[in-house]
């Protein structure tokens, strides 16, 4: 099978206009071959897209995909208490098998939600990479390095694990997996580790990804210890190169927004996590107005509690308006961009556009739901009304991952059973 035509639907163009057109996918190259009328006859196989909108696959710019195991395990707490009282003690009991099972569950959920690419920071990342290879998505993966609570030598070992993963897995899964060096945050990784390992990561030529300026409590210790705002400290450590991307960026002041614009480092906005942990409201409109590249991420399922970029887009629009005190801020077209081209650009994956020659990473959204009727404006529907369950087909790199809501690359029942068993055993160990 080498060509596949998606027929009878409408497409979302890169300029966010909507047209009636078919999409011809070259499955050998994984690229879009042609967009235009009546392409069924040019294809070996067709897929129905009538009453549907073909969009670029959604890109989740910041996730901890295996945290599906801890979905609903600890809710309604602020970040510090949530991590230190519940999440980190449970994560201490994780096994590589559990992480792989949790990752598969998250990948299943993401395919169902039309997500074709994501960035992920966690432990046992070789098991996450194996799951990504099987599931068929694109990903930017990195081992999360933490030095707080460790002797210096143990922290160095952790950073070495991060470097080795970035070196060995970059280009895996026929190029669908790219890597990054991923220190957890500015307060959980020591200055010494940054000073030693940032140059080593640069030698590998991989991006650096970390959590930054997520809560107000994280800003004060950096100002107290280093005498500068967190992003000035990050810049001094060499963490703000154009390929680098920061998760959250909630508590950024004017000088830090300028710094992001000057350095071209990107921010991945995670509105649901920021609301649930009451971390604050990121100044998304101000960041965009300053020229900062902004993507959209779910964060882990334990602080969200789902992995749907459509939900995230709606949340981004809603909280963006509140943050700006302006109903025109973070408009529908903006959040659709954040969930597609914004995230793709931020995490450096080639996705996000429906045009000939672009990677065939697509989601097909069923428009027949009552909640999507009438169809005055399909960009508005993507931003404010569509849900993960409206996605009917998902294609990545030209391969069909889901057809008519049936995921083809993972056995959904088996994935759910194994993840349930691993999650139950994990919680039992954590609470023993
Ligand atoms: C070192 S692997 C990643 C690490 O990050 C934790 N985590 C999950 N969500 C957040 C968040 O919103 N801020 C900071 N850290 C977070 C996760 O549980 C892992 O321990
Ligand atoms: Zn995170």
Short mmCIF file of C-alpha atoms and ligand atoms in Angstrom, two decimals:
data_model
loop_
_atom_site.label_atom_id
_atom_site.label_comp_id
_atom_site.label_asym_id
_atom_site.label_seq_id
_atom_site.Cartn_x
_atom_site.Cartn_y
_atom_site.Cartn_z
CA UNK A 1 0.00 0.00 0.00
CA UNK A 2 1.61 3.27 -0.95
CA UNK A 3 -1.00 6.01 -1.34
CA UNK A 4 -4.01 6.85 0.76
CA UNK A 5 -6.65 9.48 -0.05
CA UNK A 6 -8.79 11.12 2.62
CA UNK A 7 -11.90 12.00 0.69
CA UNK A 8 -15.05 14.08 0.94
CA UNK A 9 -14.00 16.27 3.83
CA UNK A 10 -12.86 19.79 4.56
CA UNK A 11 -9.29 20.76 5.38
CA UNK A 12 -7.76 23.30 7.72
CA UNK A 13 -5.10 25.19 5.72
CA UNK A 14 -1.96 26.62 7.36
CA UNK A 15 -3.56 30.10 7.26
CA UNK A 16 -6.52 28.57 9.18
CA UNK A 17 -8.97 28.93 6.31
CA UNK A 18 -11.19 25.94 5.65
CA UNK A 19 -11.77 24.45 2.17
CA UNK A 20 -13.43 21.39 0.73
CA UNK A 21 -10.56 19.20 -0.51
CA UNK A 22 -9.16 15.69 -0.47
CA UNK A 23 -5.71 14.88 0.92
CA UNK A 24 -3.42 12.39 -0.82
CA UNK A 25 -0.87 10.76 1.50
CA UNK A 26 2.27 9.05 0.21
CA UNK A 27 2.70 6.28 2.76
CA UNK A 28 6.19 5.39 1.52
CA UNK A 29 7.62 8.81 2.32
CA UNK A 30 5.13 9.62 5.10
CA UNK A 31 4.42 12.98 3.40
CA UNK A 32 1.37 14.76 2.03
CA UNK A 33 1.58 14.30 -1.76
CA UNK A 34 -1.30 16.49 -2.87
CA UNK A 35 -4.27 18.49 -1.62
CA UNK A 36 -7.13 19.15 -4.02
CA UNK A 37 -10.46 17.98 -5.39
CA UNK A 38 -11.30 14.36 -6.29
CA UNK A 39 -8.11 12.53 -5.37
CA UNK A 40 -9.76 9.12 -4.76
CA UNK A 41 -8.81 7.80 -8.19
CA UNK A 42 -5.16 8.69 -7.64
CA UNK A 43 -4.92 6.53 -4.51
CA UNK A 44 -4.45 2.85 -3.73
CA UNK A 45 -6.79 3.20 -0.77
CA UNK A 46 -9.33 5.74 0.48
CA UNK A 47 -10.55 6.81 3.89
CA UNK A 48 -13.85 8.58 4.34
CA UNK A 49 -13.69 12.15 5.62
CA UNK A 50 -17.24 13.28 4.77
CA UNK A 51 -18.85 15.56 7.35
CA UNK A 52 -15.38 15.87 8.86
CA UNK A 53 -12.56 18.38 9.21
CA UNK A 54 -9.03 17.23 8.41
CA UNK A 55 -6.64 19.11 10.67
CA UNK A 56 -2.92 18.87 11.35
CA UNK A 57 -2.31 16.30 14.09
CA UNK A 58 -2.24 17.96 17.49
CA UNK A 59 1.13 18.33 19.21
CA UNK A 60 1.42 17.99 22.98
CA UNK A 61 4.39 20.17 23.91
CA UNK A 62 4.87 18.97 27.48
CA UNK A 63 3.85 15.67 29.03
CA UNK A 64 4.84 12.90 31.42
CA UNK A 65 2.92 10.24 29.53
CA UNK A 66 3.42 7.37 32.00
CA UNK A 67 1.73 9.46 34.72
CA UNK A 68 -1.58 8.09 33.46
CA UNK A 69 -0.90 5.48 36.18
CA UNK A 70 -1.38 8.23 38.78
CA UNK A 71 -4.48 9.82 37.24
CA UNK A 72 -6.87 10.57 40.09
CA UNK A 73 -4.38 9.35 42.69
CA UNK A 74 -3.81 12.76 44.29
CA UNK A 75 -5.95 15.77 43.46
CA UNK A 76 -6.72 19.20 44.85
CA UNK A 77 -3.32 20.17 46.20
CA UNK A 78 -0.77 22.82 45.14
CA UNK A 79 2.33 21.72 43.22
CA UNK A 80 4.82 21.42 46.10
CA UNK A 81 2.55 19.42 48.40
CA UNK A 82 1.24 17.32 45.50
CA UNK A 83 4.76 16.35 44.44
CA UNK A 84 6.36 15.87 47.83
CA UNK A 85 3.44 14.25 49.71
CA UNK A 86 1.95 12.07 46.99
CA UNK A 87 3.60 11.93 43.56
CA UNK A 88 7.30 11.55 44.39
CA UNK A 89 6.68 8.83 47.04
CA UNK A 90 4.57 6.90 44.51
CA UNK A 91 7.12 7.43 41.72
CA UNK A 92 9.81 5.97 43.98
CA UNK A 93 7.94 2.65 43.57
CA UNK A 94 7.77 2.77 39.76
CA UNK A 95 9.29 -0.07 37.74
CA UNK A 96 10.29 0.04 34.06
CA UNK A 97 7.37 -2.33 33.31
CA UNK A 98 4.92 0.02 35.04
CA UNK A 99 6.28 3.00 33.11
CA UNK A 100 5.89 1.18 29.81
CA UNK A 101 2.31 0.19 30.67
CA UNK A 102 1.47 3.75 31.75
CA UNK A 103 3.07 5.16 28.61
CA UNK A 104 1.06 2.83 26.37
CA UNK A 105 -2.13 3.92 28.10
CA UNK A 106 -1.23 7.56 27.54
CA UNK A 107 -0.34 6.92 23.90
CA UNK A 108 -3.67 5.17 23.37
CA UNK A 109 -5.43 8.19 24.85
CA UNK A 110 -3.41 10.60 22.72
CA UNK A 111 -4.05 8.72 19.46
CA UNK A 112 -7.76 8.77 20.26
CA UNK A 113 -7.54 12.52 20.80
CA UNK A 114 -5.85 13.17 17.44
CA UNK A 115 -2.41 13.84 18.89
CA UNK A 116 0.42 12.83 16.58
CA UNK A 117 3.44 14.34 18.33
CA UNK A 118 4.47 15.09 21.91
CA UNK A 119 7.36 15.98 24.20
CA UNK A 120 7.93 13.83 27.27
CA UNK A 121 10.12 13.99 30.37
CA UNK A 122 10.21 11.01 32.72
CA UNK A 123 12.15 8.00 33.99
CA UNK A 124 12.97 4.69 32.17
CA UNK A 125 12.65 6.57 28.91
CA UNK A 126 13.92 3.63 26.87
CA UNK A 127 10.63 1.91 27.79
CA UNK A 128 8.66 5.01 26.77
CA UNK A 129 10.61 5.06 23.48
CA UNK A 130 9.74 1.39 22.85
CA UNK A 131 6.06 2.17 23.39
CA UNK A 132 6.26 5.20 21.06
CA UNK A 133 7.91 3.10 18.38
CA UNK A 134 5.04 0.56 18.54
CA UNK A 135 2.23 3.12 18.84
CA UNK A 136 3.50 5.12 15.83
CA UNK A 137 3.54 8.70 17.13
CA UNK A 138 6.36 11.24 16.83
CA UNK A 139 8.06 12.36 20.04
CA UNK A 140 10.78 14.49 21.60
CA UNK A 141 11.86 12.43 24.63
CA UNK A 142 14.23 13.02 27.55
CA UNK A 143 15.16 11.50 30.90
CA UNK A 144 14.14 13.89 33.69
CA UNK A 145 17.22 14.81 35.71
CA UNK A 146 16.78 15.74 39.39
CA UNK A 147 19.61 16.51 41.83
CA UNK A 148 17.72 17.73 44.88
CA UNK A 149 17.94 15.19 47.73
CA UNK A 150 20.88 13.38 46.11
CA UNK A 151 24.62 13.31 46.80
CA UNK A 152 26.56 15.13 44.09
CA UNK A 153 27.87 11.86 42.56
CA UNK A 154 24.36 10.38 42.39
CA UNK A 155 23.13 13.58 40.74
CA UNK A 156 25.97 13.34 38.19
CA UNK A 157 24.94 9.75 37.44
CA UNK A 158 21.38 10.91 36.84
CA UNK A 159 22.61 13.62 34.47
CA UNK A 160 24.78 11.01 32.69
CA UNK A 161 21.65 8.88 32.22
CA UNK A 162 19.98 11.92 30.67
CA UNK A 163 22.89 12.48 28.28
CA UNK A 164 23.18 8.80 27.33
CA UNK A 165 19.47 8.59 26.53
CA UNK A 166 19.66 11.76 24.43
CA UNK A 167 22.67 10.40 22.55
CA UNK A 168 21.38 6.86 21.96
CA UNK A 169 17.76 7.47 21.04
CA UNK A 170 17.98 10.54 18.83
CA UNK A 171 16.62 9.43 15.44
CA UNK A 172 15.11 6.16 16.75
CA UNK A 173 11.87 4.73 15.34
CA UNK A 174 12.89 5.66 11.78
CA UNK A 175 13.48 9.24 12.85
CA UNK A 176 10.13 9.70 14.63
CA UNK A 177 11.88 9.90 18.00
CA UNK A 178 14.08 12.90 18.72
CA UNK A 179 15.61 13.59 22.10
CA UNK A 180 16.43 16.44 24.45
CA UNK A 181 18.39 16.95 27.67
CA UNK A 182 15.73 17.48 30.33
CA UNK A 183 16.73 18.86 33.75
CA UNK A 184 13.55 18.92 35.85
CA UNK A 185 13.57 22.59 36.90
CA UNK A 186 15.71 25.50 38.08
CA UNK A 187 15.13 24.66 41.76
CA UNK A 188 15.47 20.85 41.64
CA UNK A 189 18.77 20.71 39.75
CA UNK A 190 21.89 22.27 41.26
CA UNK A 191 23.96 25.03 39.67
CA UNK A 192 26.96 22.64 39.62
CA UNK A 193 25.05 20.06 37.58
CA UNK A 194 23.87 22.73 35.14
CA UNK A 195 27.40 24.11 34.80
CA UNK A 196 28.84 20.67 34.04
CA UNK A 197 26.06 19.24 31.84
CA UNK A 198 24.67 22.10 29.76
CA UNK A 199 27.90 22.23 27.67
CA UNK A 200 27.76 18.43 27.29
CA UNK A 201 24.17 18.62 26.05
CA UNK A 202 25.24 21.33 23.58
CA UNK A 203 27.91 18.98 22.23
CA UNK A 204 25.14 16.50 21.43
CA UNK A 205 23.25 19.29 19.69
CA UNK A 206 19.93 18.44 21.37
CA UNK A 207 17.48 20.97 22.84
CA UNK A 208 17.13 21.50 26.57
CA UNK A 209 13.69 21.28 28.14
CA UNK A 210 12.78 22.06 31.76
CA UNK A 211 9.94 23.28 33.96
CA UNK A 212 10.39 27.01 34.67
CA UNK A 213 8.51 29.78 36.48
CA UNK A 214 5.60 27.46 37.19
CA UNK A 215 4.70 28.73 40.68
CA UNK A 216 5.39 31.90 42.61
CA UNK A 217 7.12 29.78 45.29
CA UNK A 218 9.71 28.74 42.74
CA UNK A 219 10.71 32.32 41.88
CA UNK A 220 11.59 33.57 45.36
CA UNK A 221 14.37 31.06 46.21
CA UNK A 222 16.12 31.79 42.91
CA UNK A 223 15.96 35.54 43.45
CA UNK A 224 17.19 35.04 47.06
CA UNK A 225 20.04 32.70 46.12
CA UNK A 226 21.20 34.12 42.80
CA UNK A 227 20.01 37.74 42.97
CA UNK A 228 18.26 37.59 39.59
CA UNK A 229 14.90 36.46 38.21
CA UNK A 230 14.73 32.74 37.20
CA UNK A 231 15.00 33.30 33.47
CA UNK A 232 18.05 35.55 33.86
CA UNK A 233 19.59 32.73 35.91
CA UNK A 234 18.56 30.27 33.17
CA UNK A 235 20.10 32.49 30.49
CA UNK A 236 23.35 32.72 32.51
CA UNK A 237 23.42 28.90 32.70
CA UNK A 238 23.06 28.73 28.91
CA UNK A 239 19.53 27.31 29.01
CA UNK A 240 17.83 29.76 26.65
CA UNK A 241 19.03 28.84 23.17
CA UNK A 242 16.55 29.03 20.25
CA UNK A 243 15.91 25.26 20.25
CA UNK A 244 15.19 25.17 24.01
CA UNK A 245 11.67 25.08 25.43
CA UNK A 246 10.35 25.74 28.91
CA UNK A 247 7.21 24.23 30.40
CA UNK A 248 4.76 26.62 32.08
CA UNK A 249 6.24 30.15 32.13
CA UNK A 250 3.43 31.31 34.40
CA UNK A 251 5.29 33.74 36.66
CA UNK A 252 7.36 35.65 34.12
CA UNK A 253 7.85 39.39 34.48
CA UNK A 254 8.41 41.90 31.64
CA UNK A 255 12.18 41.47 31.67
CA UNK A 256 11.83 37.71 31.36
CA UNK A 257 9.34 37.98 28.49
CA UNK A 258 11.86 40.24 26.72
CA UNK A 259 14.59 37.68 27.40
CA UNK A 260 12.49 34.91 25.84
CA UNK A 261 11.79 37.05 22.78
CA UNK A 262 15.49 37.98 22.43
CA UNK A 263 16.81 34.44 22.84
CA UNK A 264 14.06 32.72 20.81
CA UNK A 265 13.56 30.05 23.47
CA UNK A 266 9.95 28.82 23.54
CA UNK A 267 7.31 28.37 26.22
CA UNK A 268 4.88 25.45 26.42
CA UNK A 269 1.71 26.62 28.12
CA UNK A 270 -0.08 24.01 30.28
CA UNK A 271 -3.33 25.73 31.31
CA UNK A 272 -5.21 22.79 32.84
CA UNK A 273 -2.30 21.82 35.08
CA UNK A 274 -1.77 25.47 36.03
CA UNK A 275 -5.43 25.84 36.99
CA UNK A 276 -5.71 22.52 38.82
CA UNK A 277 -2.61 23.09 40.94
CA UNK A 278 -3.60 26.78 41.29
CA UNK A 279 -0.14 27.69 39.99
CA UNK A 280 -1.42 30.83 38.26
CA UNK A 281 -2.32 32.20 34.83
CA UNK A 282 0.41 32.41 32.19
CA UNK A 283 0.45 35.73 30.27
CA UNK A 284 -0.03 33.97 26.94
CA UNK A 285 -1.27 36.96 24.96
CA UNK A 286 1.60 39.11 26.22
CA UNK A 287 4.11 36.38 25.36
CA UNK A 288 2.69 36.07 21.84
CA UNK A 289 2.57 39.84 21.36
CA UNK A 290 6.25 39.98 22.33
CA UNK A 291 7.06 37.44 19.62
CA UNK A 292 7.69 34.44 21.88
CA UNK A 293 6.89 31.03 20.36
CA UNK A 294 4.20 29.43 22.52
CA UNK A 295 3.08 25.79 22.36
CA UNK A 296 0.45 23.90 24.31
CA UNK A 297 0.90 20.92 26.63
CA UNK A 298 -1.22 18.82 28.92
CA UNK A 299 1.51 18.10 31.50
CA UNK A 300 0.94 14.67 33.09
CA UNK A 301 -2.49 13.06 33.49
CA UNK A 302 -2.11 13.32 37.27
CA UNK A 303 -2.41 17.12 37.16
CA UNK A 304 -4.85 17.58 34.28
CA UNK A 305 -6.44 14.84 34.32
CA UNK A 306 -6.57 13.98 30.61
CA UNK A 307 -4.25 14.19 27.62
CA UNK A 308 -6.57 15.95 25.15
CA UNK A 309 -5.15 18.93 23.25
CA UNK A 310 -8.69 19.97 22.27
CA UNK A 311 -9.54 20.35 25.97
CA UNK A 312 -6.27 22.19 26.47
CA UNK A 313 -7.01 24.59 23.60
CA UNK A 314 -10.33 25.54 25.17
CA UNK A 315 -8.69 25.96 28.58
CA UNK A 316 -5.93 28.11 27.03
CA UNK A 317 -8.48 30.42 25.44
CA UNK A 318 -10.57 30.70 28.61
CA UNK A 319 -7.74 31.32 31.08
CA UNK A 320 -5.88 33.48 28.55
CA UNK A 321 -8.81 35.88 28.46
CA UNK A 322 -8.99 36.02 32.23
CA UNK A 323 -5.23 36.59 32.54
CA UNK A 324 -5.41 39.47 30.04
CA UNK A 325 -8.74 40.75 31.37
CA UNK A 326 -9.76 40.89 27.72
CA UNK A 327 -12.30 38.67 25.93
CA UNK A 328 -10.44 39.24 22.64
CA UNK A 329 -7.20 37.82 24.03
CA UNK A 330 -6.01 34.27 23.17
CA UNK A 331 -8.68 33.94 20.50
CA UNK A 332 -9.86 30.77 18.75
CA UNK A 333 -7.31 30.97 15.92
CA UNK A 334 -4.53 31.52 18.45
CA UNK A 335 -5.26 28.36 20.45
CA UNK A 336 -5.63 26.24 17.29
CA UNK A 337 -2.18 27.52 16.29
CA UNK A 338 -0.78 26.78 19.77
CA UNK A 339 -2.01 23.17 19.61
CA UNK A 340 -0.51 22.57 16.14
CA UNK A 341 2.24 24.76 14.67
CA UNK A 342 3.06 26.48 17.99
CA UNK A 343 3.85 23.23 19.81
CA UNK A 344 5.57 21.70 16.77
CA UNK A 345 7.86 24.72 16.51
CA UNK A 346 8.48 24.86 20.26
CA UNK A 347 9.56 21.23 20.57
CA UNK A 348 11.26 21.07 17.18
CA UNK A 349 9.20 18.36 15.52
CA UNK A 350 8.22 18.60 11.86
CA UNK A 351 4.44 18.72 12.06
CA UNK A 352 1.53 21.07 12.26
CA UNK A 353 0.75 22.03 8.62
CA UNK A 354 -1.50 20.61 5.91
CA UNK A 355 0.38 21.27 2.69
CA UNK A 356 2.08 19.17 0.00
CA UNK A 357 5.52 18.02 1.14
CA UNK A 358 4.68 18.31 4.85
CA UNK A 359 4.68 15.21 7.08
CA UNK A 360 1.37 13.36 6.85
CA UNK A 361 0.47 13.85 10.52
CA UNK A 362 -3.29 14.38 10.56
CA UNK A 363 -6.40 14.18 12.68
CA UNK A 364 -9.88 13.86 11.17
CA UNK A 365 -12.58 15.41 13.34
CA UNK A 366 -16.17 14.21 12.95
CA UNK A 367 -18.45 17.26 12.72
CA UNK A 368 -21.79 15.47 13.12
CA UNK A 369 -22.12 15.86 16.90
CA UNK A 370 -24.97 17.99 18.22
CA UNK A 371 -22.37 20.07 20.06
CA UNK A 372 -20.73 20.91 16.69
CA UNK A 373 -23.96 22.01 15.02
CA UNK A 374 -24.37 24.42 13.23
CA UNK A 375 -20.97 24.85 11.61
CA UNK A 376 -20.60 28.62 11.28
CA UNK A 377 -16.89 28.57 12.02
CA UNK A 378 -14.83 25.38 12.26
CA UNK A 379 -11.84 27.09 13.89
CA UNK A 380 -14.23 28.21 16.63
CA UNK A 381 -15.46 24.61 16.95
CA UNK A 382 -11.90 23.27 17.33
CA UNK A 383 -11.12 25.87 19.96
CA UNK A 384 -14.31 25.86 21.99
CA UNK A 385 -16.57 22.92 21.25
CA UNK A 386 -14.83 19.84 19.84
CA UNK A 387 -13.73 17.00 22.12
CA UNK A 388 -11.25 14.14 21.85
CA UNK A 389 -14.15 11.76 21.21
CA UNK A 390 -14.95 13.63 17.99
CA UNK A 391 -11.68 12.48 16.42
CA UNK A 392 -12.39 9.60 14.04
CA UNK A 393 -9.05 8.97 12.27
CA UNK A 394 -5.46 9.70 13.30
CA UNK A 395 -2.50 9.41 10.91
CA UNK A 396 1.18 9.94 11.73
CA UNK A 397 4.08 9.79 9.28
CA UNK A 398 1.60 8.50 6.70
CA UNK A 399 0.61 5.51 8.86
CA UNK A 400 -2.98 5.08 10.02
CA UNK A 401 -2.91 4.89 13.83
CA UNK A 402 -6.68 5.07 14.29
CA UNK A 403 -9.41 4.36 11.73
CA UNK A 404 -13.07 5.01 12.52
CA UNK A 405 -12.20 5.33 16.21
CA UNK A 406 -10.41 1.97 16.31
CA UNK A 407 -6.76 2.27 17.31
CA UNK A 408 -4.77 -0.03 15.02
CA UNK A 409 -1.29 0.11 16.54
CA UNK A 410 -2.18 -0.82 20.13
CA UNK A 411 -4.56 -3.41 21.55
CA UNK A 412 -6.81 -1.12 23.58
CA UNK A 413 -8.18 -3.81 25.93
CA UNK A 414 -4.77 -5.25 26.62
CA UNK A 415 -3.28 -1.79 27.24
CA UNK A 416 -6.06 -0.90 29.67
CA UNK A 417 -5.77 -4.20 31.53
CA UNK A 418 -2.00 -3.98 31.94
CA UNK A 419 -2.07 -0.33 32.96
CA UNK A 420 -4.80 -1.03 35.53
CA UNK A 421 -2.81 -3.92 37.01
CA UNK A 422 0.41 -1.86 37.13
CA UNK A 423 -1.36 1.17 38.62
CA UNK A 424 -3.02 -0.93 41.31
CA UNK A 425 0.26 -2.64 42.23
CA UNK A 426 2.09 0.69 42.22
CA UNK A 427 -0.33 2.28 44.65
CA UNK A 428 -0.20 -0.80 46.89
CA UNK A 429 3.61 -0.57 47.06
CA UNK A 430 3.45 3.18 47.69
CA UNK A 431 0.97 2.79 50.54
CA UNK A 432 2.49 -0.35 52.15
C1 LIG B 1 12.10 14.02 36.60
S1 LIG B 1 10.86 13.33 35.61
C2 LIG B 1 9.55 14.54 35.66
C3 LIG B 1 9.06 14.82 37.04
O1 LIG B 1 8.20 15.92 36.96
C4 LIG B 1 7.13 15.69 37.83
N1 LIG B 1 6.04 16.59 37.48
C5 LIG B 1 4.84 16.28 36.97
N2 LIG B 1 4.12 17.40 36.78
C6 LIG B 1 4.90 18.42 37.18
C7 LIG B 1 4.73 19.81 37.25
O2 LIG B 1 3.62 20.40 36.88
N3 LIG B 1 5.74 20.56 37.73
C8 LIG B 1 6.88 20.00 38.14
N4 LIG B 1 7.10 18.68 38.12
C9 LIG B 1 6.13 17.91 37.65
C10 LIG B 1 6.86 14.26 37.67
O3 LIG B 1 6.03 13.78 38.69
C11 LIG B 1 8.25 13.69 37.67
O4 LIG B 1 8.71 13.49 38.98
ZN1 LIG B 2 5.53 18.77 33.80
#
